[in-house]
XYZ file of C-alpha atoms in Angstrom:
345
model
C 49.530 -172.694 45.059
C 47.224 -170.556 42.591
C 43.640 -171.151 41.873
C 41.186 -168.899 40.158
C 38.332 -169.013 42.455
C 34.474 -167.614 41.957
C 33.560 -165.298 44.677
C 30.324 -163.555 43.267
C 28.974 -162.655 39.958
C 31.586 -160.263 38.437
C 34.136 -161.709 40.783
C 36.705 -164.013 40.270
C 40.066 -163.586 41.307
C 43.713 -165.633 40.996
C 44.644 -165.609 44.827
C 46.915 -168.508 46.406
C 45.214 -171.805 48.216
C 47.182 -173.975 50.204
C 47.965 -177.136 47.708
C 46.029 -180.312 48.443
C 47.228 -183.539 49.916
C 46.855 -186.746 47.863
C 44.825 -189.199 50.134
C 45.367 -192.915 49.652
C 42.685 -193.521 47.588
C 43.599 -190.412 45.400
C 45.301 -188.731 42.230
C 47.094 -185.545 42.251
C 47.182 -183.440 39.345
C 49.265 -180.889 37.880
C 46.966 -178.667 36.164
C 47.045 -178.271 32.359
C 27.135 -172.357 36.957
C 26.395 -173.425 39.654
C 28.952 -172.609 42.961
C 26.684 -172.130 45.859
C 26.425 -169.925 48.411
C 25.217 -172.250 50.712
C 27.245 -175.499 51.417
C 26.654 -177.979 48.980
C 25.137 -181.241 50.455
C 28.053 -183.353 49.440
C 31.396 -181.373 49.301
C 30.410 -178.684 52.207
C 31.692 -176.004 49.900
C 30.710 -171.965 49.900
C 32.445 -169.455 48.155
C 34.881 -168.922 47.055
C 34.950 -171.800 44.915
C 37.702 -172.634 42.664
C 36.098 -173.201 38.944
C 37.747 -175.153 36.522
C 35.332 -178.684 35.751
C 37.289 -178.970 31.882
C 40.739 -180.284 32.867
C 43.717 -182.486 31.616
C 46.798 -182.652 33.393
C 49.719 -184.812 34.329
C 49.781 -187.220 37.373
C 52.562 -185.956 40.080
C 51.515 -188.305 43.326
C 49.085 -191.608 43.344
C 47.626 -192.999 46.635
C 48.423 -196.704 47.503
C 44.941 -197.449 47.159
C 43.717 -195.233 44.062
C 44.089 -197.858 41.606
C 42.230 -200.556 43.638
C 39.900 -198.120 44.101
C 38.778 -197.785 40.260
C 41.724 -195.614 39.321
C 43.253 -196.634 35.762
C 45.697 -199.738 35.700
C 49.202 -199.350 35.475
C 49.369 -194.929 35.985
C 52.444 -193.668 36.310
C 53.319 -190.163 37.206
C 54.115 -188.047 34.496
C 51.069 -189.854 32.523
C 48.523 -187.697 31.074
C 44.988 -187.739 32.282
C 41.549 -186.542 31.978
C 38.979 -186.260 34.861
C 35.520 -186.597 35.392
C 34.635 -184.172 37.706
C 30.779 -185.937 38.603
C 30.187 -185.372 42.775
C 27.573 -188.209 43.221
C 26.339 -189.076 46.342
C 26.715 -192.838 45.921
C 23.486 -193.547 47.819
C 20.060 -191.533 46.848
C 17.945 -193.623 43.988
C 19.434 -192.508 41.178
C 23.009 -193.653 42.047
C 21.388 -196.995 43.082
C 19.739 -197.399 39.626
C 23.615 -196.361 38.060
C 22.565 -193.365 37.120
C 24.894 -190.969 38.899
C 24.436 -187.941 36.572
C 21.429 -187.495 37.608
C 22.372 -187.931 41.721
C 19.811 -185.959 43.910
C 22.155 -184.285 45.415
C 24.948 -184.460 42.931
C 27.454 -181.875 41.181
C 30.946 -181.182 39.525
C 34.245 -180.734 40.891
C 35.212 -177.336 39.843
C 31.580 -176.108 39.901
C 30.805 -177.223 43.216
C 33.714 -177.557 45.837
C 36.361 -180.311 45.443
C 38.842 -178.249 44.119
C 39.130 -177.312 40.369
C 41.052 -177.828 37.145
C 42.185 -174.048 36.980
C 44.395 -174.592 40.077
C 48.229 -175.468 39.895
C 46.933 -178.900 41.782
C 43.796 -180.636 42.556
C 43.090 -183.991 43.802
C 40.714 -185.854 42.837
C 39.641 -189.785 43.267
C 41.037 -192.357 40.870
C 37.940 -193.596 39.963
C 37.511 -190.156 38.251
C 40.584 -190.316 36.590
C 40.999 -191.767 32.838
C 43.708 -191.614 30.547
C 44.608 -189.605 27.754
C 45.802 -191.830 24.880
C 49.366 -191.329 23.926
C 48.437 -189.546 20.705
C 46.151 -187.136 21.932
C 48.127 -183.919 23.973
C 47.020 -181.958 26.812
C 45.159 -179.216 25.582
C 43.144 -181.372 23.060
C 42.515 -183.452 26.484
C 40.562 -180.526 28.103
C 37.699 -180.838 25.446
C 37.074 -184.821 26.846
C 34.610 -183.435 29.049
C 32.266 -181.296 26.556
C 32.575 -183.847 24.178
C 31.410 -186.760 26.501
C 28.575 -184.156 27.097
C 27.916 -184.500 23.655
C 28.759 -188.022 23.490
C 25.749 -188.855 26.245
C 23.124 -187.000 23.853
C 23.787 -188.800 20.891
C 24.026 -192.058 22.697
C 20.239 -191.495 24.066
C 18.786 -190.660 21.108
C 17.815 -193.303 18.341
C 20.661 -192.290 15.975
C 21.396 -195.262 13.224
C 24.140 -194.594 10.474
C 23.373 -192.427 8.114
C 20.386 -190.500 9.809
C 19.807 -187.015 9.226
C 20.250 -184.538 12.580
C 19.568 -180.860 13.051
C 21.508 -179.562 15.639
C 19.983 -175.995 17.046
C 22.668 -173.761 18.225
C 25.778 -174.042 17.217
C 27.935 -173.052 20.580
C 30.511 -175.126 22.109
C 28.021 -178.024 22.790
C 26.441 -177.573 19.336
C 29.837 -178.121 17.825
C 30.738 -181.247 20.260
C 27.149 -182.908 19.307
C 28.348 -182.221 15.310
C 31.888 -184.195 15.913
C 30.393 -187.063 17.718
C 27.458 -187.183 15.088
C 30.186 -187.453 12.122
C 32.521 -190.089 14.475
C 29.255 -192.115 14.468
C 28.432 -192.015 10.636
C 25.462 -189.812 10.704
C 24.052 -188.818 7.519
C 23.724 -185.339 6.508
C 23.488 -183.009 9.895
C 22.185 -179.675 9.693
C 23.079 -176.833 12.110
C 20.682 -173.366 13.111
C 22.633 -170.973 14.467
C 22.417 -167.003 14.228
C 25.762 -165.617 15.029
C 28.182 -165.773 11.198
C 31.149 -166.453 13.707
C 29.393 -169.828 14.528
C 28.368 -170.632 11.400
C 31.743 -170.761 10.151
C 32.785 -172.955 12.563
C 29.857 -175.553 12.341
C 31.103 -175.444 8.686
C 35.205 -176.119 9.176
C 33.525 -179.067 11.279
C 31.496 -180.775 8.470
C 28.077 -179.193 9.034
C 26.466 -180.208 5.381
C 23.808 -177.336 5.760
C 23.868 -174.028 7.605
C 20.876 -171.882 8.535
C 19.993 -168.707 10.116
C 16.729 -168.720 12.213
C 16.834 -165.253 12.320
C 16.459 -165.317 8.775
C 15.213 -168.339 7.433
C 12.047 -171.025 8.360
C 14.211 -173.518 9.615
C 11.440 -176.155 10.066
C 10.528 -175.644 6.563
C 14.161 -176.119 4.894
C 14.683 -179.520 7.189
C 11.802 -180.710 5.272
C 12.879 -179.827 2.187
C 16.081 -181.454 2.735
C 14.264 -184.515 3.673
C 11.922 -184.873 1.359
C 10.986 -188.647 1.945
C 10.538 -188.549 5.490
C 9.186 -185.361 6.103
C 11.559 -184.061 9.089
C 15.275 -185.024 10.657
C 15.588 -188.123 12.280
C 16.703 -186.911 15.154
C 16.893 -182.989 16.558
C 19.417 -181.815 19.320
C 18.242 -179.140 21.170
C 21.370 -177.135 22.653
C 19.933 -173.626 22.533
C 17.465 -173.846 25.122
C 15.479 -170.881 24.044
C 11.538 -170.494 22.948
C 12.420 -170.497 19.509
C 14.379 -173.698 19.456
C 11.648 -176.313 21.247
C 9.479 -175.060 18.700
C 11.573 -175.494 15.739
C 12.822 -178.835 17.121
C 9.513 -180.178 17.403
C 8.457 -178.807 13.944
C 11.667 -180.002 12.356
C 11.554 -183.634 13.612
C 9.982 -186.060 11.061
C 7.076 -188.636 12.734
C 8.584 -191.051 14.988
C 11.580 -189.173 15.281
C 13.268 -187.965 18.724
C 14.106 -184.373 20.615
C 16.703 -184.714 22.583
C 17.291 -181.359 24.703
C 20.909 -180.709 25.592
C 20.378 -177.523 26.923
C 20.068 -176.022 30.351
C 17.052 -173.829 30.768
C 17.685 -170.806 32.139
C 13.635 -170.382 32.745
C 10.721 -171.375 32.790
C 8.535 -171.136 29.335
C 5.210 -172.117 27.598
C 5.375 -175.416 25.788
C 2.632 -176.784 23.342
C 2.920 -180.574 23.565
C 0.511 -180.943 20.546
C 3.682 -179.784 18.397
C 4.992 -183.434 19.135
C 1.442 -185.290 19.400
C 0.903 -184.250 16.023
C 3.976 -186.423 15.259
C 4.103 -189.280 17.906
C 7.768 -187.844 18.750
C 9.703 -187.879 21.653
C 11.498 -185.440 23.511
C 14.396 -187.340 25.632
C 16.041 -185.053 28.398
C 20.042 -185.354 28.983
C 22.164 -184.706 31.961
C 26.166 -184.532 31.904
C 27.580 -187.668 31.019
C 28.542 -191.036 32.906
C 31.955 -192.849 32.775
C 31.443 -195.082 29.418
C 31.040 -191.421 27.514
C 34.871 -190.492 28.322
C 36.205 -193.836 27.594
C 34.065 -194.153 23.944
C 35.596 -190.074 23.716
C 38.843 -190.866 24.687
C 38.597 -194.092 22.033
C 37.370 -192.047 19.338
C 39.829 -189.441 19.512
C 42.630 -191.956 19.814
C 41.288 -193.452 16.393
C 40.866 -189.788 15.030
C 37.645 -190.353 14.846
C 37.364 -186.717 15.912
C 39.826 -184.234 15.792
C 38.630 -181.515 18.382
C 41.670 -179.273 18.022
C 40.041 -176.696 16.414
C 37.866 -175.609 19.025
C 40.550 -174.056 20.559
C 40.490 -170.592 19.489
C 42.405 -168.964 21.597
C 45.227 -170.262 25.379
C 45.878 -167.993 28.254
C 48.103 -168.011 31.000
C 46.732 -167.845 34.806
C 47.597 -164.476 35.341
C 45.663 -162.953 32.805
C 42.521 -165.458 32.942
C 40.096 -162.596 34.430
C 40.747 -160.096 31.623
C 41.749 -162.273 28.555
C 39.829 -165.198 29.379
C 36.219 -164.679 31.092
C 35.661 -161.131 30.045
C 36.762 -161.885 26.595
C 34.236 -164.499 26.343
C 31.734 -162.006 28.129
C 32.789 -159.603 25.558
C 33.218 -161.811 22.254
C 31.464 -164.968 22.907
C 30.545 -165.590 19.224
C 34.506 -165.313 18.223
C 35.238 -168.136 20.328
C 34.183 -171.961 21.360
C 36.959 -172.750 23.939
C 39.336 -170.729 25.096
C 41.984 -172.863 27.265
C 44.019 -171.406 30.711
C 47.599 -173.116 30.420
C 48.351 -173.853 34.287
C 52.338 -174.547 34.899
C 52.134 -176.816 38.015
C 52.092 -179.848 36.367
């Protein structure tokens, strides 16, 4: 079968795998960073490493035991499904404590061995696999997974109906956090991004107010927004740059929370005084667990978010190097996802 596969930076290739064999306990899949060098501790992987950790797809084989085995009740093939691609040990302290996101040793099918969504087939365990409801198709199903990334934020932070948010960069995750702030009757949400291309898209998703921190004192217009309490109520940090701690932490009212989204790419100075000054919190997030894809799943089944948009442009396999990872290389800002249409399933 085909699978696009990572082999080095600047190096990813379509090239045939030989298609996996559903185990008992198993779902097989007909398709819709971090890939190590070294083995990972769990899988065993080293590249090349088939990517692909966003996925929907259509079930084509179950295992006897898959649905004892936390698989969904009643799947049929031919059903639509989403997966959760966590790798979790299932034994270190944070898996005891039922916090698998944050395994020791964990990881994500796709990004770290276990096969991958961009793949005519992958198997995967049942207990991974959730389905899509019956209004919702296929390529809407392949934003699940950034959107129960979003999902996870908002549920740590102290959000209440009709609280203010500022969101800092409107990207893909930006976006997600802004559709799972409206489904949960947030109050007016402000979104910082730079690039114009963004900023029109935080607005066709319902951003009430749109700055430019390249241009504008973003801390200062928050407050003026919120004049009563003196800052948002809560501040989602999914740039992960100097600029945005700071503003986050400026922007926040007293008593309010930081929650960073983002993945740090390095190290950087941080004045803690900015939220001493303010009794705030900053809460760190990782991924998502299970109850984040089933309240995703339920919200987009109610149309409680309607993701399609983010979509902005669908390739086929063959031309996924060219038209879909150097595009986004070359034209990030014009895009949020672009989705590879796989024909196996």
């Amino acid at each position: 079968m085909r699978a696009v596969q990572f082999f080095d930076k600047g190096d990813i290739r379509v090239v045939d795998v030989p298609e996996p064999t559903c185990q008992d306990d198993e779902i097989k899949i007909g398709g819709p960073v971090f890939c190590p060098k070294t083995s990972h501790p769990i899988t065993g992987a080293v590249v090349p490493i088939t990517l692909g950790h966003e996925f929907s797809g259509t079930v084509v084989e179950i295992g006897k035991d898959a649905e004892s085995k936390g698989g969904p009740q009643g799947l049929e093939l031919g059903d639509k499904v989403v997966v959760q691609p966590t790798i979790a040990c299932g034994s270190c302290g944070a898996c005891n404590s039922d916090k698998e996101n944050c395994c020791y040793k964990g990881g994500f099918i796709g990004l770290s061995g276990g096969g991958g969504g961009l793949s005519d087939f992958i198997t995967v365990p049942g207990r991974r696999v959730l389905s899509l409801p019956a209004n919702i198709p296929l390529d809407v199903g392949a934003l699940v997974e950034p959107l129960a990334v979003a999902w996870h934020a908002v549920s740590a932070s102290p959000l209440q109906e009709g609280d203010t948010a500022l969101i800092i960069g409107g990207g893909p995750i930006g976006l997600a956090v802004l559709q799972c702030l409206q489904a949960r009757k947030a109050g007016k949400i402000i979104v910082a991004e730079v690039s114009r291309e963004r900023q029109n898209f935080a607005k066709k998703f319902g951003a009430d107010h749109i700055f430019n921190p390249a241009q504008e004192d973003v801390s200062a217009k928050v407050r003026e927004i919120c004049t009563q309490k003196g800052g948002a109520d809560v501040v989602f940090d999914c740039a992960g740059v100097p600029a945005s701690i700071e503003t986050a932490c400026t922007a926040v009212r007293a008593h309010g929370t930081v929650v960073n989204v983002a993945i740090w790419e390095k190290a950087i100075p941080f004045n803690p005084n900015l939220l001493v000054w303010r009794e705030a919190k900053y809460v760190a997030v990782l991924g998502y667990q299970k109850p984040d894809f089933e309240y995703v799943l339920k919200a987009l089944g109610e149309e409680k978010m309607k993701p399609a948009e983010m979509i902005t442009k669908l390739v086929p396999m063959e031309n996924v190097v060219e038209d879909g990872f150097k595009e986004l290389i070359e034209h990030k800002e014009n895009h949020v996802k672009i989705l590879l249409k796989v024909a196996g399933g």
